[in-house]
C-alpha atoms as a PDB file:
ATOM      1  CA  MET A   1     -95.478  60.415  91.105  1.00  0.00           C
ATOM      2  CA  SER A   2     -99.256  60.072  91.013  1.00  0.00           C
ATOM      3  CA  ASP A   3    -101.962  62.517  92.053  1.00  0.00           C
ATOM      4  CA  SER A   4     -99.586  65.325  92.981  1.00  0.00           C
ATOM      5  CA  GLY A   5     -99.840  69.073  92.616  1.00  0.00           C
ATOM      6  CA  LYS A   6     -98.211  72.384  93.452  1.00  0.00           C
ATOM      7  CA  PHE A   7     -98.863  74.242  96.695  1.00  0.00           C
ATOM      8  CA  ILE A   8     -97.148  77.501  97.618  1.00  0.00           C
ATOM      9  CA  TYR A   9     -97.378  78.964 101.134  1.00  0.00           C
ATOM     10  CA  THR A  10     -95.345  82.063 101.933  1.00  0.00           C
ATOM     11  CA  LYS A  11     -93.453  82.370 105.226  1.00  0.00           C
ATOM     12  CA  THR A  12     -90.736  84.711 106.436  1.00  0.00           C
ATOM     13  CA  ALA A  13     -87.537  83.676 108.190  1.00  0.00           C
ATOM     14  CA  THR A  14     -89.120  84.623 111.521  1.00  0.00           C
ATOM     15  CA  ASN A  15     -91.912  82.072 111.119  1.00  0.00           C
ATOM     16  CA  TRP A  16     -94.565  84.618 110.036  1.00  0.00           C
ATOM     17  CA  PHE A  17     -96.785  83.859 107.033  1.00  0.00           C
ATOM     18  CA  PHE A  18     -98.060  86.589 104.697  1.00  0.00           C
ATOM     19  CA  ILE A  19     -99.370  84.720 101.612  1.00  0.00           C
ATOM     20  CA  VAL A  20    -101.377  81.502 101.722  1.00  0.00           C
ATOM     21  CA  LEU A  21    -102.429  79.368  98.796  1.00  0.00           C
ATOM     22  CA  VAL A  22    -104.854  76.686  99.903  1.00  0.00           C
ATOM     23  CA  PHE A  23    -106.495  73.895  97.978  1.00  0.00           C
ATOM     24  CA  LEU A  24    -110.171  73.152  98.490  1.00  0.00           C
ATOM     25  CA  ALA A  25    -111.403  69.869  97.052  1.00  0.00           C
ATOM     26  CA  GLY A  26    -114.462  70.112  94.793  1.00  0.00           C
ATOM     27  CA  ILE A  27    -116.960  67.482  93.749  1.00  0.00           C
ATOM     28  CA  GLY A  28    -115.087  65.221  91.361  1.00  0.00           C
ATOM     29  CA  SER A  29    -112.439  67.862  90.713  1.00  0.00           C
ATOM     30  CA  ALA A  30    -110.014  70.191  92.460  1.00  0.00           C
ATOM     31  CA  THR A  31    -110.282  73.964  92.712  1.00  0.00           C
ATOM     32  CA  LEU A  32    -107.343  76.181  93.632  1.00  0.00           C
ATOM     33  CA  VAL A  33    -108.295  79.129  95.823  1.00  0.00           C
ATOM     34  CA  TYR A  34    -105.895  81.893  96.789  1.00  0.00           C
ATOM     35  CA  PHE A  35    -105.975  83.725 100.118  1.00  0.00           C
ATOM     36  CA  THR A  36    -103.680  86.715 100.749  1.00  0.00           C
ATOM     37  CA  PHE A  37    -102.819  87.938 104.226  1.00  0.00           C
ATOM     38  CA  LEU A  38    -100.649  90.836 105.443  1.00  0.00           C
ATOM     39  CA  ALA A  39     -97.710  89.799 107.596  1.00  0.00           C
ATOM     40  CA  PHE A  40     -98.924  91.331 110.838  1.00  0.00           C
ATOM     41  CA  ASP A  41     -99.491  89.364 114.039  1.00  0.00           C
ATOM     42  CA  PHE A  42    -100.057  85.956 112.451  1.00  0.00           C
ATOM     43  CA  ASP A  43     -97.943  83.039 113.591  1.00  0.00           C
ATOM     44  CA  VAL A  44     -97.970  79.657 111.885  1.00  0.00           C
ATOM     45  CA  LYS A  45    -100.796  78.029 113.792  1.00  0.00           C
ATOM     46  CA  ALA A  46    -102.945  81.148 113.948  1.00  0.00           C
ATOM     47  CA  LEU A  47    -102.831  81.602 110.195  1.00  0.00           C
ATOM     48  CA  ILE A  48    -103.513  77.957 109.431  1.00  0.00           C
ATOM     49  CA  ASN A  49    -106.523  78.014 111.759  1.00  0.00           C
ATOM     50  CA  GLU A  50    -107.771  81.122 109.948  1.00  0.00           C
ATOM     51  CA  VAL A  51    -108.365  79.097 106.787  1.00  0.00           C
ATOM     52  CA  SER A  52    -110.950  76.315 106.767  1.00  0.00           C
ATOM     53  CA  LEU A  53    -109.600  73.275 104.914  1.00  0.00           C
ATOM     54  CA  LYS A  54    -112.112  70.743 106.176  1.00  0.00           C
ATOM     55  CA  SER A  55    -113.372  69.914 102.682  1.00  0.00           C
ATOM     56  CA  ARG A  56    -109.901  68.965 101.468  1.00  0.00           C
ATOM     57  CA  PRO A  57    -108.875  65.317 101.375  1.00  0.00           C
ATOM     58  CA  ALA A  58    -106.128  64.067 103.681  1.00  0.00           C
ATOM     59  CA  SER A  59    -103.016  65.630 102.248  1.00  0.00           C
ATOM     60  CA  PHE A  60     -99.456  66.890 102.662  1.00  0.00           C
ATOM     61  CA  ALA A  61     -98.138  70.140 101.174  1.00  0.00           C
ATOM     62  CA  LEU A  62     -94.636  71.596 100.885  1.00  0.00           C
ATOM     63  CA  VAL A  63     -94.399  75.386 101.181  1.00  0.00           C
ATOM     64  CA  ALA A  64     -91.544  77.894 101.017  1.00  0.00           C
ATOM     65  CA  SER A  65     -91.035  81.627 101.409  1.00  0.00           C
ATOM     66  CA  GLN A  66     -90.925  82.420  97.690  1.00  0.00           C
ATOM     67  CA  GLN A  67     -90.620  80.949  94.229  1.00  0.00           C
ATOM     68  CA  GLU A  68     -87.146  82.266  93.410  1.00  0.00           C
ATOM     69  CA  PHE A  69     -83.932  81.974  95.412  1.00  0.00           C
ATOM     70  CA  LYS A  70     -80.295  82.884  94.859  1.00  0.00           C
ATOM     71  CA  LEU A  71     -77.329  80.552  94.751  1.00  0.00           C
ATOM     72  CA  ASN A  72     -76.216  79.571  98.304  1.00  0.00           C
ATOM     73  CA  ASP A  73     -79.492  80.761  99.844  1.00  0.00           C
ATOM     74  CA  LEU A  74     -80.894  78.757 102.737  1.00  0.00           C
ATOM     75  CA  ILE A  75     -84.421  77.646 101.818  1.00  0.00           C
ATOM     76  CA  GLU A  76     -86.801  76.809 104.654  1.00  0.00           C
ATOM     77  CA  VAL A  77     -89.471  74.336 103.589  1.00  0.00           C
ATOM     78  CA  ASN A  78     -92.518  73.746 105.779  1.00  0.00           C
ATOM     79  CA  ILE A  79     -94.427  70.476 105.608  1.00  0.00           C
ATOM     80  CA  LEU A  80     -98.146  71.014 106.170  1.00  0.00           C
ATOM     81  CA  LEU A  81    -100.698  68.361 107.037  1.00  0.00           C
ATOM     82  CA  ASN A  82    -104.440  68.184 106.519  1.00  0.00           C
ATOM     83  CA  THR A  83    -106.239  65.147 107.950  1.00  0.00           C
ATOM     84  CA  GLY A  84    -109.481  65.824 106.076  1.00  0.00           C
ATOM     85  CA  LYS A  85    -112.399  64.655 108.201  1.00  0.00           C
ATOM     86  CA  ARG A  86    -110.334  62.054 110.048  1.00  0.00           C
ATOM     87  CA  THR A  87    -107.823  61.989 112.890  1.00  0.00           C
ATOM     88  CA  THR A  88    -104.330  60.548 112.988  1.00  0.00           C
ATOM     89  CA  THR A  89    -101.838  59.450 115.615  1.00  0.00           C
ATOM     90  CA  GLY A  90     -98.878  59.089 113.261  1.00  0.00           C
ATOM     91  CA  ILE A  91     -97.498  59.877 109.825  1.00  0.00           C
ATOM     92  CA  ASP A  92     -94.576  59.044 107.559  1.00  0.00           C
ATOM     93  CA  VAL A  93     -93.017  61.640 105.260  1.00  0.00           C
ATOM     94  CA  ALA A  94     -90.889  60.597 102.271  1.00  0.00           C
ATOM     95  CA  LEU A  95     -89.198  63.314 100.210  1.00  0.00           C
ATOM     96  CA  LYS A  96     -87.081  63.371  97.053  1.00  0.00           C
ATOM     97  CA  TYR A  97     -84.919  66.186  95.699  1.00  0.00           C
ATOM     98  CA  ASP A  98     -82.043  66.609  93.246  1.00  0.00           C
ATOM     99  CA  PRO A  99     -78.774  66.663  95.243  1.00  0.00           C
ATOM    100  CA  GLU A 100     -77.107  68.648  92.453  1.00  0.00           C
ATOM    101  CA  PHE A 101     -79.411  71.559  93.280  1.00  0.00           C
ATOM    102  CA  LEU A 102     -80.125  71.152  97.002  1.00  0.00           C
ATOM    103  CA  GLU A 103     -78.477  69.934 100.184  1.00  0.00           C
ATOM    104  CA  LEU A 104     -80.325  69.398 103.453  1.00  0.00           C
ATOM    105  CA  GLN A 105     -78.785  71.450 106.247  1.00  0.00           C
ATOM    106  CA  PRO A 106     -78.518  70.469 109.933  1.00  0.00           C
ATOM    107  CA  LYS A 107     -79.546  72.988 112.559  1.00  0.00           C
ATOM    108  CA  ASN A 108     -75.958  72.897 113.826  1.00  0.00           C
ATOM    109  CA  PRO A 109     -73.187  72.870 111.167  1.00  0.00           C
ATOM    110  CA  LYS A 110     -71.038  70.647 113.417  1.00  0.00           C
ATOM    111  CA  ILE A 111     -73.483  67.749 113.037  1.00  0.00           C
ATOM    112  CA  LYS A 112     -72.117  64.915 110.921  1.00  0.00           C
ATOM    113  CA  ILE A 113     -74.278  62.461 108.994  1.00  0.00           C
ATOM    114  CA  PRO A 114     -73.401  58.823 109.834  1.00  0.00           C
ATOM    115  CA  LYS A 115     -72.815  56.347 107.014  1.00  0.00           C
ATOM    116  CA  ASN A 116     -76.137  54.573 107.624  1.00  0.00           C
ATOM    117  CA  GLY A 117     -77.964  57.899 107.282  1.00  0.00           C
ATOM    118  CA  ILE A 118     -80.023  57.369 110.467  1.00  0.00           C
ATOM    119  CA  ILE A 119     -79.811  60.522 112.531  1.00  0.00           C
ATOM    120  CA  ASN A 120     -81.467  62.387 115.370  1.00  0.00           C
ATOM    121  CA  PRO A 121     -84.589  63.964 113.808  1.00  0.00           C
ATOM    122  CA  HIS A 122     -84.278  67.093 115.915  1.00  0.00           C
ATOM    123  CA  ASP A 123     -80.857  67.768 114.385  1.00  0.00           C
ATOM    124  CA  PHE A 124     -82.609  68.537 111.085  1.00  0.00           C
ATOM    125  CA  ILE A 125     -86.343  69.163 111.687  1.00  0.00           C
ATOM    126  CA  ASN A 126     -87.611  72.404 113.185  1.00  0.00           C
ATOM    127  CA  THR A 127     -90.570  71.208 115.273  1.00  0.00           C
ATOM    128  CA  GLU A 128     -91.398  74.509 117.010  1.00  0.00           C
ATOM    129  CA  PHE A 129     -94.880  74.693 115.486  1.00  0.00           C
ATOM    130  CA  SER A 130     -95.421  70.977 114.929  1.00  0.00           C
ATOM    131  CA  SER A 131     -98.739  69.291 115.615  1.00  0.00           C
ATOM    132  CA  PHE A 132     -96.793  66.145 116.593  1.00  0.00           C
ATOM    133  CA  ASP A 133     -94.901  65.348 119.775  1.00  0.00           C
ATOM    134  CA  ILE A 134     -92.515  62.507 118.941  1.00  0.00           C
ATOM    135  CA  PHE A 135     -90.132  62.077 116.003  1.00  0.00           C
ATOM    136  CA  PRO A 136     -88.765  58.549 116.398  1.00  0.00           C
ATOM    137  CA  TYR A 137     -87.021  58.031 113.068  1.00  0.00           C
ATOM    138  CA  PHE A 138     -85.191  60.076 110.430  1.00  0.00           C
ATOM    139  CA  LYS A 139     -83.131  58.729 107.554  1.00  0.00           C
ATOM    140  CA  LEU A 140     -81.252  60.916 105.092  1.00  0.00           C
ATOM    141  CA  ASN A 141     -79.244  60.218 101.965  1.00  0.00           C
ATOM    142  CA  ASN A 142     -77.813  63.504 100.680  1.00  0.00           C
ATOM    143  CA  LEU A 143     -76.121  61.657  97.786  1.00  0.00           C
ATOM    144  CA  THR A 144     -79.395  60.407  96.283  1.00  0.00           C
ATOM    145  CA  GLY A 145     -81.578  63.207  97.641  1.00  0.00           C
ATOM    146  CA  SER A 146     -83.946  61.136  99.761  1.00  0.00           C
ATOM    147  CA  ILE A 147     -85.455  61.760 103.197  1.00  0.00           C
ATOM    148  CA  PHE A 148     -87.763  59.573 105.251  1.00  0.00           C
ATOM    149  CA  PHE A 149     -89.033  60.319 108.746  1.00  0.00           C
ATOM    150  CA  SER A 150     -91.927  59.533 111.064  1.00  0.00           C
ATOM    151  CA  ALA A 151     -93.909  61.677 113.500  1.00  0.00           C
ATOM    152  CA  LEU A 152     -96.274  60.571 116.276  1.00  0.00           C
ATOM    153  CA  ALA A 153     -98.725  62.152 118.668  1.00  0.00           C
ATOM    154  CA  LYS A 154     -98.398  61.468 122.379  1.00  0.00           C
ATOM    155  CA  PRO A 155    -100.224  58.384 123.680  1.00  0.00           C
ATOM    156  CA  LEU A 156    -103.999  58.967 124.012  1.00  0.00           C
ATOM    157  CA  ARG A 157    -103.780  62.078 121.821  1.00  0.00           C
ATOM    158  CA  GLU A 158    -104.851  62.488 118.189  1.00  0.00           C
ATOM    159  CA  VAL A 159    -104.046  65.092 115.548  1.00  0.00           C
ATOM    160  CA  TRP A 160    -107.022  66.495 113.690  1.00  0.00           C
ATOM    161  CA  ASP A 161    -107.671  69.090 110.980  1.00  0.00           C
ATOM    162  CA  GLN A 162    -104.749  71.125 109.556  1.00  0.00           C
ATOM    163  CA  GLY A 163    -101.359  71.898 111.002  1.00  0.00           C
ATOM    164  CA  VAL A 164     -97.607  71.848 110.620  1.00  0.00           C
ATOM    165  CA  VAL A 165     -95.494  68.689 110.611  1.00  0.00           C
ATOM    166  CA  GLY A 166     -92.176  70.531 110.730  1.00  0.00           C
ATOM    167  CA  ALA A 167     -89.678  72.537 108.699  1.00  0.00           C
ATOM    168  CA  LEU A 168     -86.494  71.524 106.859  1.00  0.00           C
ATOM    169  CA  THR A 169     -83.750  73.818 105.570  1.00  0.00           C
ATOM    170  CA  PHE A 170     -81.971  73.274 102.257  1.00  0.00           C
ATOM    171  CA  LYS A 171     -78.994  75.064 100.708  1.00  0.00           C
ATOM    172  CA  ALA A 172     -79.237  76.146  97.055  1.00  0.00           C
ATOM    173  CA  LEU A 173     -76.248  74.606  95.256  1.00  0.00           C
ATOM    174  CA  LYS A 174     -76.910  75.138  91.551  1.00  0.00           C
ATOM    175  CA  GLN A 175     -78.797  77.558  89.345  1.00  0.00           C
ATOM    176  CA  GLY A 176     -81.887  76.337  87.530  1.00  0.00           C
ATOM    177  CA  ASP A 177     -85.342  74.910  88.146  1.00  0.00           C
ATOM    178  CA  ALA A 178     -85.509  72.849  91.346  1.00  0.00           C
ATOM    179  CA  SER A 179     -88.168  70.871  93.141  1.00  0.00           C
ATOM    180  CA  ILE A 180     -88.817  68.923  96.310  1.00  0.00           C
ATOM    181  CA  ASN A 181     -91.338  66.124  95.910  1.00  0.00           C
ATOM    182  CA  LEU A 182     -93.407  64.114  98.340  1.00  0.00           C
ATOM    183  CA  VAL A 183     -93.077  60.429  97.504  1.00  0.00           C
ATOM    184  CA  PHE A 184     -96.636  59.169  97.238  1.00  0.00           C
ATOM    185  CA  GLU A 185     -98.354  56.302  95.492  1.00  0.00           C
ATOM    186  CA  LYS A 186    -101.798  55.129  96.498  1.00  0.00           C
ATOM    187  CA  GLY A 187    -101.651  51.697  98.070  1.00  0.00           C
ATOM    188  CA  ALA A 188     -97.874  51.725  98.560  1.00  0.00           C
ATOM    189  CA  GLY A 189     -96.440  51.011 101.991  1.00  0.00           C
ATOM    190  CA  ASN A 190     -93.002  52.648 101.791  1.00  0.00           C
ATOM    191  CA  ASP A 191     -94.032  56.182 100.860  1.00  0.00           C
ATOM    192  CA  SER A 192     -95.630  59.127 102.638  1.00  0.00           C
ATOM    193  CA  ASN A 193     -98.725  58.195 104.612  1.00  0.00           C
ATOM    194  CA  ILE A 194    -101.274  59.397 107.146  1.00  0.00           C
ATOM    195  CA  ALA A 195    -102.378  56.640 109.511  1.00  0.00           C
ATOM    196  CA  TYR A 196    -106.031  56.330 110.509  1.00  0.00           C
ATOM    197  CA  ARG A 197    -107.212  53.216 112.358  1.00  0.00           C
ATOM    198  CA  GLY A 198    -104.511  51.086 110.805  1.00  0.00           C
ATOM    199  CA  LYS A 199    -105.036  52.396 107.269  1.00  0.00           C
ATOM    200  CA  ASP A 200    -103.207  54.920 105.117  1.00  0.00           C
ATOM    201  CA  VAL A 201    -105.696  57.677 104.212  1.00  0.00           C
ATOM    202  CA  LEU A 202    -103.317  60.041 102.398  1.00  0.00           C
ATOM    203  CA  ALA A 203    -105.138  61.095  99.209  1.00  0.00           C
ATOM    204  CA  LYS A 204    -103.114  63.940  97.699  1.00  0.00           C
ATOM    205  CA  VAL A 205     -99.751  65.702  97.898  1.00  0.00           C
ATOM    206  CA  TYR A 206     -98.596  69.155  96.835  1.00  0.00           C
ATOM    207  CA  ASP A 207     -94.970  69.328  95.726  1.00  0.00           C
ATOM    208  CA  LEU A 208     -92.757  72.409  95.803  1.00  0.00           C
ATOM    209  CA  ASN A 209     -91.232  73.905  92.643  1.00  0.00           C
ATOM    210  CA  PHE A 210     -88.972  76.954  92.532  1.00  0.00           C
ATOM    211  CA  LYS A 211     -86.088  78.578  90.667  1.00  0.00           C
ATOM    212  CA  ILE A 212     -82.500  79.120  91.831  1.00  0.00           C
ATOM    213  CA  GLN A 213     -80.916  82.155  90.174  1.00  0.00           C
END
């Protein structure tokens, strides 16, 4: 995977954030800046708006509540978006993970995954704080550890600045070092992307790495 990095954003099970690590792009290089917040009266959108990310390039970041989890824990992973100085009406998110370590969980345990892997996005994505309105497509392969879905803004509306795409929940299956990666290659058409006037402007991704004890 090219041009990827780590990005950790701390969030409790009740959708409150208390630690934020944000990346601010420098001139010709990247600088990692840490911001720490107490977990009082900050919801997802309020905390994101508290931090100015306008100088960052268009990017996706994966964030979780901590860096260590126990076997059989449910791990909520938020997907964050920054559009840089542009706007977008739609995105694609492609993820890869090791199915020996992680299994994507539906919001309702009675939900079954069809053989073709194409499912109702709202069965798996928590969109409560999402900047997007429509989730038209979601494909999952739990055997290979691959996820691909799309998100769109309502007609005549654009998404700008930073926000939340949605949250996914994984179950920890095996002890060891685990990761969830955003599939991204500049110029590719079947990976993660941020659409702007017919072009993909995604410039950087921040993967998630953690330990299962």
